[in-house]
Tab-separated table of C-alpha atoms in Angstrom:
chain	number	residue	atom	x	y	z
A	172	LEU	CA	113.105	39.492	88.548
A	173	VAL	CA	109.307	40.643	88.924
A	174	ALA	CA	107.804	38.267	86.024
A	175	ALA	CA	110.132	35.712	86.659
A	176	LEU	CA	109.319	35.494	90.241
A	177	THR	CA	105.511	35.817	89.537
A	178	SER	CA	106.081	32.610	87.443
A	179	VAL	CA	107.421	30.262	89.951
A	180	GLY	CA	105.203	31.688	92.275
A	181	TRP	CA	102.159	30.670	89.673
A	182	GLN	CA	103.702	27.392	89.200
A	183	ALA	CA	104.377	26.376	93.037
A	184	TRP	CA	100.859	27.428	93.326
A	185	ASN	CA	99.983	25.138	91.189
A	186	TRP	CA	101.822	22.237	91.946
A	187	TYR	CA	100.178	22.958	95.277
A	188	GLN	CA	96.743	22.745	94.032
A	189	ASN	CA	97.186	19.855	92.142
A	190	ARG	CA	99.413	18.002	94.860
A	191	ASN	CA	95.833	18.408	97.377
A	192	ALA	CA	93.335	17.542	94.574
A	193	GLY	CA	95.839	14.355	93.897
A	194	GLU	CA	95.447	13.450	97.932
A	195	ALA	CA	92.171	14.233	97.806
A	196	GLY	CA	91.099	12.174	95.095
A	197	ALA	CA	92.917	9.438	96.740
A	198	LEU	CA	91.117	9.544	99.856
A	199	TYR	CA	87.801	9.665	97.752
A	200	TYR	CA	89.192	6.579	96.841
A	201	ALA	CA	89.694	5.111	99.901
A	202	VAL	CA	86.080	6.225	100.956
A	203	GLN	CA	84.835	4.512	97.454
A	204	GLN	CA	86.675	0.771	98.563
A	205	ALA	CA	85.654	0.933	102.086
A	206	ALA	CA	81.978	1.689	100.648
A	207	GLU	CA	82.374	-1.266	97.785
A	208	GLN	CA	83.293	-3.140	100.778
A	209	GLN	CA	80.754	-2.192	103.004
A	210	ASP	CA	83.167	-1.463	105.992
A	211	ALA	CA	81.259	1.278	107.789
A	212	GLN	CA	84.821	1.986	109.931
A	213	LYS	CA	87.328	2.285	107.709
A	214	ALA	CA	84.588	4.597	105.172
A	215	ARG	CA	84.434	6.646	108.016
A	216	ASP	CA	87.294	6.927	109.241
A	217	ALA	CA	88.627	7.813	105.150
A	218	ALA	CA	85.535	10.511	104.853
A	219	GLY	CA	86.658	12.076	108.351
A	220	ARG	CA	90.357	12.268	107.003
A	221	LEU	CA	89.220	13.877	103.989
A	222	ILE	CA	86.976	15.803	105.354
A	223	GLY	CA	89.476	17.539	107.653
A	224	GLU	CA	92.455	17.292	105.594
A	225	HIS	CA	90.181	18.759	102.112
A	226	GLY	CA	86.966	19.646	103.741
A	227	GLY	CA	87.032	22.662	101.081
A	228	THR	CA	86.688	20.313	98.356
A	229	VAL	CA	83.474	18.973	95.951
A	230	SER	CA	85.680	15.467	96.406
A	231	ALA	CA	85.196	16.119	100.610
A	232	GLN	CA	81.484	16.011	100.250
A	233	LEU	CA	81.281	14.003	97.962
A	234	GLY	CA	82.880	11.409	100.470
A	235	ALA	CA	80.407	12.551	103.587
A	236	LEU	CA	77.548	11.472	101.441
A	237	LEU	CA	79.047	8.174	100.283
A	238	SER	CA	79.978	7.540	103.661
A	239	ALA	CA	76.729	8.764	104.760
A	240	ALA	CA	74.831	6.797	103.143
A	241	LEU	CA	77.280	3.375	104.601
A	242	GLN	CA	76.645	5.011	107.651
A	243	PHE	CA	72.734	5.094	107.532
A	244	GLU	CA	72.896	1.070	104.931
A	245	THR	CA	74.112	-0.070	109.043
A	246	GLY	CA	72.047	1.794	110.753
A	247	ASP	CA	74.685	3.979	112.199
A	248	LEU	CA	72.069	6.976	111.968
A	249	ALA	CA	74.346	9.530	114.651
A	250	ASN	CA	77.379	9.154	112.488
A	251	ALA	CA	75.315	9.655	109.149
A	252	ARG	CA	74.114	12.460	110.780
A	253	ALA	CA	77.388	13.497	111.854
A	254	GLN	CA	78.750	13.824	108.502
A	255	LEU	CA	75.711	14.575	106.563
A	256	GLU	CA	75.404	18.348	108.282
A	257	TRP	CA	78.766	18.825	107.620
A	258	ALA	CA	77.934	18.148	103.878
A	259	ALA	CA	74.880	20.559	104.813
A	260	ASP	CA	76.020	23.574	106.018
A	261	LYS	CA	79.773	23.347	104.981
A	262	GLY	CA	79.907	22.139	101.881
A	263	LYS	CA	80.744	24.263	98.829
A	264	ASP	CA	78.906	22.966	96.259
A	265	ALA	CA	75.192	23.983	96.743
A	266	ALA	CA	73.329	20.717	94.784
A	267	LEU	CA	75.314	19.019	96.744
A	268	ARG	CA	74.619	20.472	99.794
A	269	ASP	CA	71.151	20.024	98.607
A	270	LEU	CA	71.110	17.064	98.705
A	271	ALA	CA	72.767	16.509	102.528
A	272	ARG	CA	70.112	18.767	103.404
A	273	LEU	CA	67.550	16.105	101.900
A	274	ARG	CA	69.645	13.079	103.782
A	275	LEU	CA	70.010	14.398	107.075
A	276	ALA	CA	66.098	15.237	106.730
A	277	ALA	CA	65.513	11.673	106.116
A	278	VAL	CA	68.211	11.040	109.034
A	279	LEU	CA	65.746	12.827	111.392
A	280	LEU	CA	62.813	11.680	110.999
A	281	GLN	CA	64.679	8.310	110.953
A	282	GLN	CA	65.459	9.542	114.702
A	283	GLY	CA	61.916	11.072	115.160
A	284	GLU	CA	63.602	14.503	115.323
A	285	HIS	CA	59.932	16.140	113.528
A	286	ASP	CA	60.959	19.547	114.067
A	287	ALA	CA	64.238	19.120	113.423
A	288	ALA	CA	63.779	17.727	109.925
A	289	LEU	CA	61.420	20.180	109.043
A	290	ALA	CA	63.872	22.992	109.526
A	291	ARG	CA	65.893	21.260	107.375
A	292	LEU	CA	64.030	21.341	104.340
A	293	GLN	CA	63.060	24.972	104.585
A	294	ALA	CA	65.600	26.610	102.918
A	295	ALA	CA	64.173	26.666	99.110
A	296	PRO	CA	66.889	23.539	97.148
A	297	THR	CA	67.293	23.920	93.662
A	298	ALA	CA	64.996	23.213	91.200
A	299	SER	CA	66.216	20.009	90.561
A	300	TYR	CA	65.011	19.127	94.532
A	301	LYS	CA	61.886	21.005	94.967
A	302	ALA	CA	60.090	17.530	94.308
A	303	ARG	CA	62.227	15.864	96.164
A	304	PHE	CA	62.386	17.691	99.683
A	305	ASN	CA	57.969	18.374	99.707
A	306	ASP	CA	57.821	14.761	98.896
A	307	LEU	CA	60.021	14.774	102.277
A	308	ARG	CA	58.156	17.276	103.732
A	309	GLY	CA	54.992	15.712	103.418
A	310	ASP	CA	56.751	11.943	105.086
A	311	VAL	CA	57.510	14.593	107.926
A	312	LEU	CA	54.228	16.336	108.433
A	313	ALA	CA	52.188	12.646	108.357
A	314	ALA	CA	54.397	11.465	110.915
A	315	GLN	CA	53.893	14.366	112.798
A	316	GLY	CA	49.829	13.940	112.122
A	317	LYS	CA	49.301	16.368	110.482
A	318	LYS	CA	47.104	15.500	107.733
A	319	ALA	CA	46.469	18.226	105.429
A	320	GLU	CA	49.861	20.462	105.578
A	321	ALA	CA	51.050	17.107	104.628
A	322	ARG	CA	48.586	16.630	101.433
A	323	ALA	CA	49.590	20.035	100.133
A	324	ALA	CA	53.527	18.857	100.562
A	325	TRP	CA	52.364	15.556	98.772
A	326	GLN	CA	50.187	17.523	96.030
A	327	ALA	CA	52.557	20.008	95.501
A	328	ALA	CA	55.670	17.111	94.872
A	329	ILE	CA	53.418	15.329	92.554
A	330	ASP	CA	52.772	18.588	90.568
A	331	GLY	CA	56.546	19.458	90.678
A	332	LEU	CA	56.837	15.394	89.485
A	333	ALA	CA	54.910	15.980	86.584
A	334	ALA	CA	56.541	18.199	84.825
A	335	GLU	CA	59.897	16.413	85.020
A	336	GLY	CA	58.377	13.668	83.022
A	337	GLU	CA	58.992	10.142	82.037
A	338	ASP	CA	62.271	10.298	84.410
A	339	ALA	CA	59.918	10.690	87.499
A	340	VAL	CA	57.125	8.137	86.707
A	341	THR	CA	58.202	6.106	89.739
A	342	LEU	CA	58.673	9.018	92.272
A	343	ARG	CA	55.464	10.114	90.898
A	344	GLU	CA	53.603	6.894	91.496
A	345	VAL	CA	54.922	5.879	95.182
A	346	VAL	CA	53.716	10.272	95.734
A	347	ARG	CA	50.990	9.406	94.858
A	348	VAL	CA	50.002	6.255	96.723
A	349	LYS	CA	51.077	8.152	99.741
A	350	LEU	CA	48.427	11.281	98.922
A	351	GLU	CA	45.638	8.543	98.713
A	352	SER	CA	46.731	6.830	102.211
A	353	LEU	CA	45.914	9.818	103.971
A	354	GLY	CA	41.977	9.312	102.924
A	355	ALA	CA	40.025	12.509	102.059
């Protein structure tokens, strides 16, 4: 009897997990479709539902990031910020949290909230984002008029990007130009 109940319980749990994954996938697909159609309202609504109903899934994080990108493109920084804050603070996947923090700091820089942007960049990211965090940190510090600190951040970004080889040539050149623009 115990074995039969355990088996039925296990099957019910698997069915529940599969059903939730299917629903999350369908909502993420709705966010993708809205993004392809450049429909910011539909993307925001679908991402909100995805976060509300399936917030513990990677699909919810991806949906928030995708919707936030569309909100940013359309100039709706407040909604982009809200979705990125959720993905950065409550997302389950560490790399996606770092990506959300990076994008959130860019939104905060656009909004002129330099201290808040630096705060989002403070915690050490995963290794793959370190150079990009340093690049954006340099942008924020330059916007604050802190040339020496911006120079150090951009140099750290260039050093990190040099280790990435040919994959990062373009970004390395962009950061080099920023560094040179500060002058001596």
